[in-house]
Short mmCIF file of C-alpha atoms in Angstrom, two decimals:
data_model
loop_
_atom_site.label_atom_id
_atom_site.label_comp_id
_atom_site.label_asym_id
_atom_site.label_seq_id
_atom_site.Cartn_x
_atom_site.Cartn_y
_atom_site.Cartn_z
CA MET A 26 0.00 0.00 0.00
CA ASN A 27 1.43 3.39 -1.04
CA PHE A 28 0.67 6.73 0.54
CA GLN A 29 1.30 10.08 -1.05
CA PHE A 30 1.52 13.16 1.12
CA SER A 31 1.41 16.69 -0.11
CA ILE A 32 4.43 18.85 0.59
CA PRO A 33 3.46 21.81 2.84
CA SER A 34 4.30 25.25 1.60
CA LEU A 35 6.51 27.40 3.84
CA PRO A 36 6.52 31.19 3.99
CA GLU A 37 9.47 32.85 2.38
CA THR A 38 12.25 33.89 4.72
CA PRO A 39 12.30 37.66 5.00
CA GLN A 40 15.39 39.26 3.59
CA CYS A 41 17.05 41.63 6.08
CA SER A 42 19.63 44.07 4.87
CA PRO A 43 22.51 45.01 7.21
CA ASN A 44 22.29 48.52 5.89
CA GLN A 45 18.74 48.80 7.18
CA LEU A 46 19.83 47.74 10.69
CA ILE A 47 22.67 50.27 10.63
CA GLN A 48 20.28 53.02 9.59
CA LEU A 49 17.84 52.05 12.36
CA ALA A 50 20.59 52.17 14.98
CA SER A 51 21.75 55.58 13.82
CA ASN A 52 18.32 57.03 14.46
CA LEU A 53 18.28 55.90 18.16
CA PRO A 54 19.17 58.49 20.84
CA ASP A 55 22.59 58.27 22.48
CA ALA A 56 22.55 55.81 25.44
CA THR A 57 24.33 56.94 28.56
CA ILE A 58 25.01 54.62 31.49
CA SER A 59 25.38 56.27 34.87
CA ILE A 60 28.19 54.54 36.74
CA PRO A 61 27.59 54.84 40.51
CA SER A 62 30.28 56.03 42.89
CA VAL A 63 30.63 55.86 46.66
CA ASP A 64 31.24 59.62 46.81
CA LYS A 65 28.01 60.30 44.95
CA ILE A 66 26.02 58.12 47.34
CA LEU A 67 27.63 59.64 50.42
CA GLU A 68 26.89 63.09 49.08
CA ALA A 69 23.22 62.14 48.71
CA ILE A 70 23.17 60.95 52.33
CA GLU A 71 24.74 64.22 53.56
CA GLN A 72 22.15 66.22 51.62
CA GLY A 73 19.29 64.22 53.13
CA LYS A 74 18.47 62.58 49.79
CA ALA A 75 19.23 58.99 50.77
CA ASP A 76 15.74 57.98 49.68
CA GLN A 77 16.75 58.85 46.09
CA VAL A 78 19.64 56.36 46.06
CA SER A 79 18.72 53.36 43.91
CA LYS A 80 19.10 49.75 45.03
CA LEU A 81 21.77 49.27 42.37
CA ASP A 82 23.72 52.21 43.77
CA TRP A 83 23.47 50.76 47.30
CA VAL A 84 24.75 47.39 46.11
CA TYR A 85 27.71 49.11 44.46
CA CYS A 86 28.36 51.23 47.55
CA ILE A 87 28.43 48.22 49.89
CA HIS A 88 30.69 46.34 47.48
CA ALA A 89 33.12 49.22 46.90
CA LYS A 90 33.17 50.69 50.42
CA ALA A 91 36.23 48.69 51.55
CA GLN A 92 38.34 50.00 48.67
CA TRP A 93 36.98 53.52 49.17
CA ASP A 94 37.95 53.36 52.84
CA GLN A 95 41.60 52.68 51.97
CA GLN A 96 41.71 56.00 50.14
CA ASN A 97 39.68 57.88 52.78
CA LEU A 98 40.91 56.59 56.12
CA ASP A 99 39.88 59.77 57.95
CA ARG A 100 36.26 59.46 56.80
CA CYS A 101 35.66 55.70 56.69
CA ARG A 102 34.06 55.26 60.14
CA LYS A 103 31.94 58.41 59.94
CA THR A 104 30.54 57.54 56.52
CA SER A 105 29.80 53.94 57.51
CA ALA A 106 27.92 55.20 60.57
CA ALA A 107 25.86 57.40 58.23
CA ILE A 108 24.98 54.38 56.07
CA TRP A 109 23.81 52.44 59.15
CA LYS A 110 21.64 55.39 60.19
CA VAL A 111 19.93 55.28 56.81
CA ALA A 112 19.39 51.52 57.27
CA ILE A 113 17.30 52.16 60.38
CA SER A 114 14.43 53.34 58.20
CA ASN A 115 15.40 51.64 54.92
CA LEU A 116 14.31 48.00 55.25
CA TRP A 117 15.89 46.90 51.98
CA LEU A 118 19.29 48.37 52.89
CA GLN A 119 18.92 46.97 56.39
CA HIS A 120 18.43 43.49 54.97
CA GLN A 121 21.48 43.78 52.71
CA LEU A 122 23.75 44.89 55.52
CA LEU A 123 22.55 42.39 58.12
CA TRP A 124 22.80 39.49 55.67
CA ARG A 125 26.41 40.37 54.86
CA LEU A 126 27.25 40.99 58.50
CA ALA A 127 25.96 37.51 59.41
CA LEU A 128 28.22 36.03 56.72
CA TYR A 129 31.11 38.11 58.05
CA TYR A 130 30.77 36.78 61.60
CA GLY A 131 29.25 33.38 61.05
CA ASP A 132 31.00 32.11 57.95
CA GLN A 133 34.23 34.11 58.26
CA GLN A 134 33.67 35.71 54.83
CA LYS A 135 35.63 38.87 55.59
CA GLN A 136 35.38 40.18 52.04
CA VAL A 137 31.59 40.59 52.08
CA LEU A 138 31.59 43.81 54.12
CA ALA A 139 33.97 46.69 54.76
CA GLN A 140 35.60 46.65 58.19
CA SER A 141 34.27 50.15 58.88
CA LEU A 142 30.69 48.94 58.35
CA VAL A 143 31.33 46.02 60.69
CA GLU A 144 32.77 48.24 63.41
CA SER A 145 29.97 50.81 63.23
CA PHE A 146 27.14 48.26 63.55
CA ASP A 147 26.43 49.51 67.08
CA ILE A 148 25.17 52.80 65.66
CA PHE A 149 22.35 50.81 64.12
CA ALA A 150 21.90 48.13 66.77
CA ASN A 151 21.57 50.61 69.66
CA SER A 152 18.64 52.39 68.06
CA ASP A 153 15.38 51.87 69.93
CA LEU A 154 13.67 51.38 66.58
CA VAL A 155 15.56 48.18 65.72
CA SER A 156 17.37 46.87 68.82
CA HIS A 157 14.45 44.53 69.65
CA LEU A 158 14.40 42.87 66.23
CA LEU A 159 15.33 39.18 66.22
CA PRO A 160 17.90 39.43 63.37
CA VAL A 161 19.63 42.28 65.23
CA GLN A 162 19.79 40.23 68.44
CA ILE A 163 21.22 37.29 66.52
CA ILE A 164 23.92 39.43 64.89
CA ARG A 165 24.91 40.62 68.36
CA ALA A 166 25.13 36.97 69.44
CA LEU A 167 27.33 36.07 66.46
CA TRP A 168 29.57 38.99 67.42
CA SER A 169 30.12 37.78 70.99
CA GLU A 170 32.92 35.53 72.25
CA GLN A 171 30.40 32.88 73.33
CA ALA A 172 28.26 32.98 70.20
CA GLY A 173 26.72 29.53 70.73
CA ARG A 174 25.71 30.30 74.31
CA GLU A 175 24.16 33.61 73.26
CA LEU A 176 22.20 31.96 70.45
CA ALA A 177 20.89 29.41 72.94
CA LYS A 178 19.83 32.25 75.22
CA ILE A 179 17.91 33.92 72.38
CA ALA A 180 16.22 30.64 71.48
CA CYS A 181 15.21 30.20 75.13
CA GLU A 182 13.82 33.72 75.37
CA GLN A 183 11.87 33.18 72.15
CA ARG A 184 10.75 29.71 73.41
CA VAL A 185 11.83 28.09 70.14
CA ASN A 186 14.12 25.18 69.34
CA ARG A 187 16.82 25.38 66.68
CA THR A 188 14.57 24.47 63.76
CA GLU A 189 11.91 26.97 64.78
CA LEU A 190 14.51 29.71 65.27
CA LEU A 191 15.95 29.17 61.79
CA ASN A 192 12.47 29.16 60.27
CA ASN A 193 11.84 32.54 61.90
CA ILE A 194 14.97 34.17 60.43
CA ARG A 195 15.60 32.43 57.12
CA GLU A 196 14.16 35.38 55.17
CA TYR A 197 16.52 37.80 56.90
CA LEU A 198 19.79 35.94 57.57
CA PRO A 199 21.77 33.13 55.89
CA VAL A 200 20.71 30.14 57.99
CA TRP A 201 23.39 27.83 56.55
CA ILE A 202 26.32 29.40 58.39
CA PRO A 203 28.09 26.89 60.72
CA LEU A 204 27.24 28.64 63.99
CA PHE A 205 23.54 28.01 63.44
CA SER A 206 24.27 24.29 63.36
CA LYS A 207 26.76 24.19 66.21
CA PHE A 208 24.84 26.15 68.82
CA THR A 209 22.77 23.04 69.59
CA GLU A 210 25.76 21.94 71.67
CA ASP A 211 25.36 25.03 73.85
CA ILE A 212 21.68 24.59 74.70
CA THR A 213 22.12 22.41 77.79
CA PRO A 214 25.20 24.35 79.04
CA TYR A 215 23.12 27.54 78.79
CA PHE A 216 20.17 25.96 80.60
CA THR A 217 22.39 24.93 83.50
CA THR A 218 23.30 28.60 84.04
CA ILE A 219 19.66 29.48 84.81
CA ARG A 220 19.47 29.63 88.58
CA SER A 221 15.75 28.92 88.97
CA PRO A 222 14.27 27.82 85.62
CA ASN A 223 10.52 28.12 85.22
CA GLN A 224 8.13 25.67 83.60
CA GLN A 225 8.31 27.38 80.20
CA GLN A 226 12.10 27.19 80.17
CA VAL A 227 11.97 23.49 81.01
CA LYS A 228 9.50 22.89 78.17
CA TRP A 229 11.85 24.78 75.84
CA LEU A 230 14.76 22.56 76.87
CA LEU A 231 12.78 19.38 76.25
CA SER A 232 11.71 20.65 72.82
CA CYS A 233 15.37 21.21 71.96
CA LEU A 234 16.37 17.77 73.25
CA ASP A 235 13.61 16.11 71.21
CA GLU A 236 14.96 17.45 67.92
CA MET A 237 18.61 16.58 68.54
CA LEU A 238 20.45 13.70 66.92
CA GLU A 239 20.91 10.81 69.32
CA SER A 240 24.62 11.48 69.83
CA GLN A 241 23.95 15.17 70.50
CA GLN A 242 21.10 14.34 72.85
CA THR A 243 23.13 11.84 74.88
CA LYS A 244 25.93 14.38 75.33
CA ALA A 245 23.42 17.04 76.32
CA VAL A 246 21.66 14.75 78.83
CA ASN A 247 24.98 13.74 80.40
CA HIS A 248 25.82 17.42 80.89
CA LEU A 249 22.34 18.17 82.22
CA LEU A 250 22.35 15.38 84.79
CA THR A 251 25.78 16.23 86.14
CA ASN A 252 25.32 20.01 86.27
CA VAL A 253 21.74 20.66 87.40
CA SER A 254 20.99 20.56 91.11
CA ASN A 255 18.65 18.03 92.69
CA ASN A 256 16.61 20.96 93.96
CA ILE A 257 15.78 22.09 90.41
CA ALA A 258 14.89 18.54 89.43
CA SER A 259 12.58 18.16 92.42
CA ASN A 260 10.65 21.26 91.29
CA HIS A 261 10.21 20.04 87.72
CA SER A 262 8.68 16.59 87.47
CA LEU A 263 8.15 17.21 83.74
CA LEU A 264 11.91 17.18 83.22
CA VAL A 265 12.40 14.06 85.34
CA ASP A 266 9.53 12.26 83.60
CA TRP A 267 11.08 12.99 80.18
CA LEU A 268 14.44 11.65 81.33
CA ARG A 269 12.86 8.58 82.91
CA HIS A 270 10.87 7.84 79.75
CA ASN A 271 13.84 8.31 77.39
CA TYR A 272 16.84 7.16 79.42
CA ARG A 273 15.92 5.04 82.41
CA ASN A 274 15.47 1.80 80.48
CA GLY A 275 16.82 0.51 77.20
CA GLU A 276 20.16 0.99 75.53
CA LYS A 277 20.23 4.76 76.07
CA TRP A 278 20.64 4.11 79.79
CA TYR A 279 24.04 2.52 79.18
CA LYS A 280 25.22 5.44 77.07
CA LEU A 281 25.08 7.71 80.12
CA SER A 282 28.12 8.13 82.31
CA ASP A 283 28.13 6.51 85.76
CA PRO A 284 27.68 9.89 87.53
CA ALA A 285 24.79 10.73 85.18
CA ARG A 286 23.05 7.41 85.84
CA GLN A 287 23.41 7.87 89.57
CA ARG A 288 22.01 11.39 89.38
CA LEU A 289 19.02 10.22 87.31
CA ARG A 290 18.24 7.58 89.95
CA GLU A 291 18.32 10.31 92.57
CA TRP A 292 16.05 12.60 90.55
CA ILE A 293 13.47 9.92 89.88
CA GLY A 294 13.54 8.81 93.50
CA GLY A 295 13.36 12.37 94.76
CA ILE A 296 10.20 13.12 92.75
CA ASN A 297 8.52 9.91 93.88
CA TYR A 298 9.52 10.35 97.51
CA GLY A 299 8.18 13.91 97.31
CA ASP A 300 4.77 12.54 96.34
CA PHE A 301 4.92 10.04 99.20
CA GLN A 302 5.92 12.75 101.66
CA LYS A 303 3.16 15.04 100.42
CA LEU A 304 0.60 12.27 100.87
CA VAL A 305 1.64 11.61 104.46
CA ASN A 306 1.53 15.31 105.30
CA LEU A 307 -1.93 15.66 103.78
CA ILE A 308 -3.22 12.70 105.78
CA LEU A 309 -1.79 14.20 108.96
CA ASN A 310 -3.41 17.56 108.21
CA LYS A 311 -6.75 16.47 106.78
CA LEU A 312 -7.67 13.40 108.85
CA ASP A 313 -8.42 13.46 112.54
CA LEU A 314 -6.12 10.63 113.58
CA PRO A 315 -5.27 9.38 117.07
CA ASP A 316 -1.83 10.40 118.26
CA PHE A 317 -0.38 6.89 117.94
CA GLU A 318 -1.38 6.71 114.27
CA SER A 319 -0.02 10.20 113.55
CA ASN A 320 3.28 9.23 115.17
CA ARG A 321 3.35 6.02 113.12
CA LEU A 322 2.89 7.95 109.88
CA CYS A 323 5.60 10.47 110.77
CA SER A 324 8.07 7.70 111.52
CA ARG A 325 7.40 6.01 108.17
CA ARG A 326 7.74 9.27 106.28
CA ASP A 327 11.10 9.93 107.91
CA PHE A 328 12.29 6.35 107.47
CA TRP A 329 11.67 6.24 103.72
CA ALA A 330 13.46 9.57 103.26
CA ASN A 331 16.64 7.51 103.67
CA TYR A 332 15.70 5.57 100.51
CA SER A 333 14.47 8.47 98.37
CA ASN A 334 17.19 7.95 95.74
CA ARG A 335 15.94 4.42 95.04
CA PHE A 336 12.29 5.06 94.16
CA GLU A 337 11.75 4.10 90.52
CA ARG A 338 7.96 4.45 90.55
CA LEU A 339 5.23 5.08 93.05
CA ARG A 340 1.56 4.13 93.14
CA ILE A 341 -0.78 5.59 95.75
CA LEU A 342 -4.03 3.88 96.78
CA LEU A 343 -6.51 5.67 99.03
CA PRO A 344 -9.65 4.50 100.82
CA LYS A 345 -12.79 6.45 100.00
CA THR A 346 -12.67 8.46 103.24
CA SER A 347 -9.12 9.68 102.57
CA GLN A 348 -9.87 10.46 98.94
CA ILE A 349 -12.80 12.65 100.00
CA ALA A 350 -10.72 14.42 102.66
CA ILE A 351 -7.66 14.99 100.50
CA GLY A 352 -9.58 15.79 97.33
CA TYR A 353 -7.44 16.35 94.25
CA GLN A 354 -4.38 17.75 95.96
CA ILE A 355 -2.39 14.74 94.74
CA GLN A 356 -3.31 14.04 91.14
CA ASP A 357 -0.67 11.70 89.73
CA ASP A 358 -0.83 7.92 90.14
CA VAL A 359 -3.61 8.01 92.77
CA ASP A 360 -6.27 5.30 92.70
CA LEU A 361 -9.22 4.36 94.88
CA LEU A 362 -8.63 1.41 97.21
CA GLU A 363 -11.51 -1.05 97.00
CA ASP A 364 -13.39 -1.53 100.27
CA ASP A 365 -13.07 -5.16 101.38
CA GLY A 366 -13.93 -4.68 105.05
CA SER A 367 -10.34 -4.07 106.17
CA ASP A 368 -9.45 -1.25 108.54
CA PRO A 369 -9.12 2.05 106.62
CA THR A 370 -5.56 2.56 105.44
CA GLU A 371 -3.65 4.30 102.69
CA VAL A 372 -1.28 2.12 100.66
CA CYS A 373 1.87 3.08 98.80
CA ILE A 374 3.58 0.75 96.34
CA PHE A 375 7.24 1.53 95.67
CA ASP A 376 9.20 0.21 92.70
CA PHE A 377 12.80 -0.29 93.82
CA GLY A 378 14.06 -1.78 90.58
CA GLU A 379 14.36 -5.44 91.52
CA TRP A 380 11.65 -5.36 94.19
CA PHE A 381 8.20 -3.94 94.87
CA VAL A 382 7.65 -2.63 98.39
CA VAL A 383 4.08 -2.22 99.67
CA GLU A 384 3.59 0.03 102.68
CA PHE A 385 0.33 -0.11 104.68
CA PHE A 386 -0.02 3.18 106.54
CA ARG A 387 -2.55 2.37 109.25
CA GLY A 388 -4.94 -0.19 110.68
CA GLY A 389 -4.40 -3.74 111.86
CA GLY A 390 -1.12 -5.25 110.80
CA GLY A 391 0.33 -2.07 109.37
CA GLU A 392 3.12 -4.04 107.77
CA THR A 393 5.58 -3.56 104.89
CA ARG A 394 5.52 -6.27 102.22
CA LEU A 395 8.25 -7.10 99.73
CA PHE A 396 7.55 -8.74 96.35
CA PRO A 397 10.01 -9.78 93.64
CA LYS A 398 9.66 -7.72 90.48
CA ASN A 399 8.21 -10.05 87.88
CA SER A 400 5.57 -9.65 85.20
CA THR A 401 2.77 -11.11 87.35
CA ASN A 402 3.41 -8.90 90.35
CA GLU A 403 3.92 -5.86 88.13
CA GLN A 404 0.64 -6.43 86.36
CA ILE A 405 -1.24 -6.74 89.65
CA LEU A 406 0.46 -4.01 91.66
CA PHE A 407 0.89 -1.40 88.92
CA GLY A 408 -1.47 -2.57 86.19
CA GLU A 409 -4.79 -3.45 87.83
CA SER A 410 -7.16 -0.54 88.27
CA THR A 411 -8.81 -1.95 91.40
CA LEU A 412 -6.88 -3.29 94.37
CA SER A 413 -7.85 -3.90 97.96
CA VAL A 414 -5.90 -4.51 101.15
CA LYS A 415 -6.89 -8.20 101.21
CA ARG A 416 -6.07 -8.63 97.52
CA ILE A 417 -2.52 -7.41 98.19
CA ARG A 418 -2.10 -9.54 101.28
CA CYS A 419 -3.16 -12.59 99.29
CA LEU A 420 -0.07 -12.17 97.16
CA GLY A 421 2.04 -13.14 100.16
CA GLY A 422 5.59 -11.83 99.82
CA ASP A 423 8.10 -11.22 102.57
CA ARG A 424 6.79 -8.99 105.34
CA HIS A 425 8.19 -6.77 108.06
CA ASP A 426 6.56 -5.32 111.14
CA HIS A 427 6.13 -1.76 112.36
CA VAL A 428 6.21 -2.49 116.06
CA TYR A 429 8.70 -1.18 118.61
CA LEU A 430 12.22 -0.52 117.13
CA TRP A 431 11.15 -1.45 113.61
CA GLN A 432 13.32 1.41 112.23
CA GLU A 433 16.42 -0.32 113.58
CA PHE A 434 15.64 -3.68 112.01
CA SER A 435 14.04 -2.77 108.68
CA PRO A 436 17.31 -1.51 107.09
CA THR A 437 18.91 -4.92 107.59
CA TRP A 438 15.86 -6.65 106.17
CA LEU A 439 15.92 -4.39 103.09
CA LYS A 440 19.70 -4.75 102.70
CA ASN A 441 19.37 -8.53 102.63
CA HIS A 442 17.20 -8.04 99.53
CA GLY A 443 19.64 -5.63 97.88
CA ILE A 444 17.77 -2.44 98.77
CA LEU A 445 20.31 0.01 100.15
CA PRO A 446 19.73 3.43 101.70
CA ASN A 447 20.97 6.71 100.26
CA PRO A 448 24.69 7.45 100.64
CA ASN A 449 25.70 8.98 103.99
CA THR A 450 22.66 7.53 105.77
CA GLN A 451 23.43 6.89 109.42
CA PRO A 452 23.62 3.16 110.25
CA SER A 453 21.11 1.55 112.58
CA ARG A 454 21.95 1.41 116.30
CA ASN A 455 22.28 -1.74 118.35
CA PRO A 456 19.50 -1.71 120.96
CA ILE A 457 20.23 -2.73 124.52
CA ALA A 458 18.87 -6.03 125.85
CA GLU A 459 15.92 -4.50 127.68
CA LYS A 460 14.68 -2.84 124.48
CA LEU A 461 15.14 -6.06 122.58
CA ARG A 462 12.93 -7.92 125.08
CA LYS A 463 10.27 -5.26 124.72
CA ARG A 464 10.41 -5.59 120.94
CA GLU A 465 10.11 -9.40 121.10
CA HIS A 466 6.98 -9.08 123.20
CA SER A 467 5.41 -6.64 120.71
CA LEU A 468 6.52 -8.80 117.80
CA GLU A 469 4.69 -11.87 119.09
CA SER A 470 1.41 -9.96 119.21
CA TRP A 471 2.02 -8.57 115.71
CA LYS A 472 2.70 -12.03 114.25
CA ARG A 473 -0.57 -13.36 115.60
CA GLU A 474 -2.43 -10.35 114.22
CA ILE A 475 -0.85 -10.56 110.76
CA GLU A 476 -1.54 -14.28 110.51
CA ARG A 477 -5.18 -13.60 111.33
CA LEU A 478 -5.37 -10.89 108.65
CA GLU A 479 -3.78 -13.17 106.07
CA ARG A 480 -6.34 -15.90 106.81
CA GLU A 481 -9.13 -13.36 106.34
CA ALA A 482 -7.58 -12.23 103.07
CA LYS A 483 -7.41 -15.78 101.71
CA ALA A 484 -10.99 -16.43 102.71
CA TYR A 485 -12.07 -13.20 101.02
CA ALA A 486 -10.19 -14.06 97.81
#
């Protein structure tokens, strides 16, 4: 099969004569190009006509100012100061100068700006009209000897992390300069200089930590743990909770230094003991207790203060009467204790790492129970929403009394299970024989009572 296609016709190519182009060019008016000069621009500034200087002229002036200065040493600083004064009200010129100044300080590009313009920056920066501007504050930080620390301070004051800070200034300053990447290393060192950080500053720190690379974060956390006081940690459970969640378990824990790990244990324990102490004080203040029960609670509060560094977790269980009296003054980890007919008592469950310790505050028995930390016990003691006194006693465990001289004997009992007191805790005293006989008498009565309570608990279960 054959196809025949018609050949399209094309328009003729116009014939252009060079003579015609030459004649056309000869009829055009003479073109003159005005070449800018620094002197011309400075003259306009002196005459109050800076607003008539074109952007092209400003670009030339900034570029040529260094060379002009070499030929006008007596006028270089004065004229640069005049340029900065114009920049106060000229946003475009302001942007050009600040951008180059950031490169000068941050990227060590000394050729981008004349030295006289660098040295007269204060004329601009000290003006009330611009001194509050974020780019101006950042240039001041880049200028300082501790640039990273000053950038961290600005980020803290603005309540922004590194990424947010760069997003806020990327239209005004070159965000790729090295100092904007390196100042992350100065965030935690800056935070540790704050004598009494508030909640907003702590939230800022955690936001910064969250965006760090793992290696940066680990270094920052090590510095934080070894340089922030326990007192600050005790006032900011948010900080301690973040550290516990991110570093207490898993491989990150082993990337911390030994001093940092020890300090984190202390912080976690301090927060948990603080909740325990607060609970005891509330019970003493809100409930009308007999003197012997008040004294018993005070002695337990003071005893467990010697183990505050060891508290990994805490769960508080309250009977209905205590919950009504205390209200919502303790909000975290507080649950209602199911009524099973037992004497009213508050219960605290401590996680000591390898062991769970259950402390019964009041009522018959009033014992401390020790359970090995395994999945079953953890699920019951920290996982079940409803617990009762008898339910806990049914679990068994090792138990210790709270009768006469119990404070002298409990430390040995705990030590035998690997639970040690805080460093520098005074050792227990050795009671004299008469006191020991008195304790033995009280202990016999307690054993009979606890055995009776355990039988009741098993029958209830």
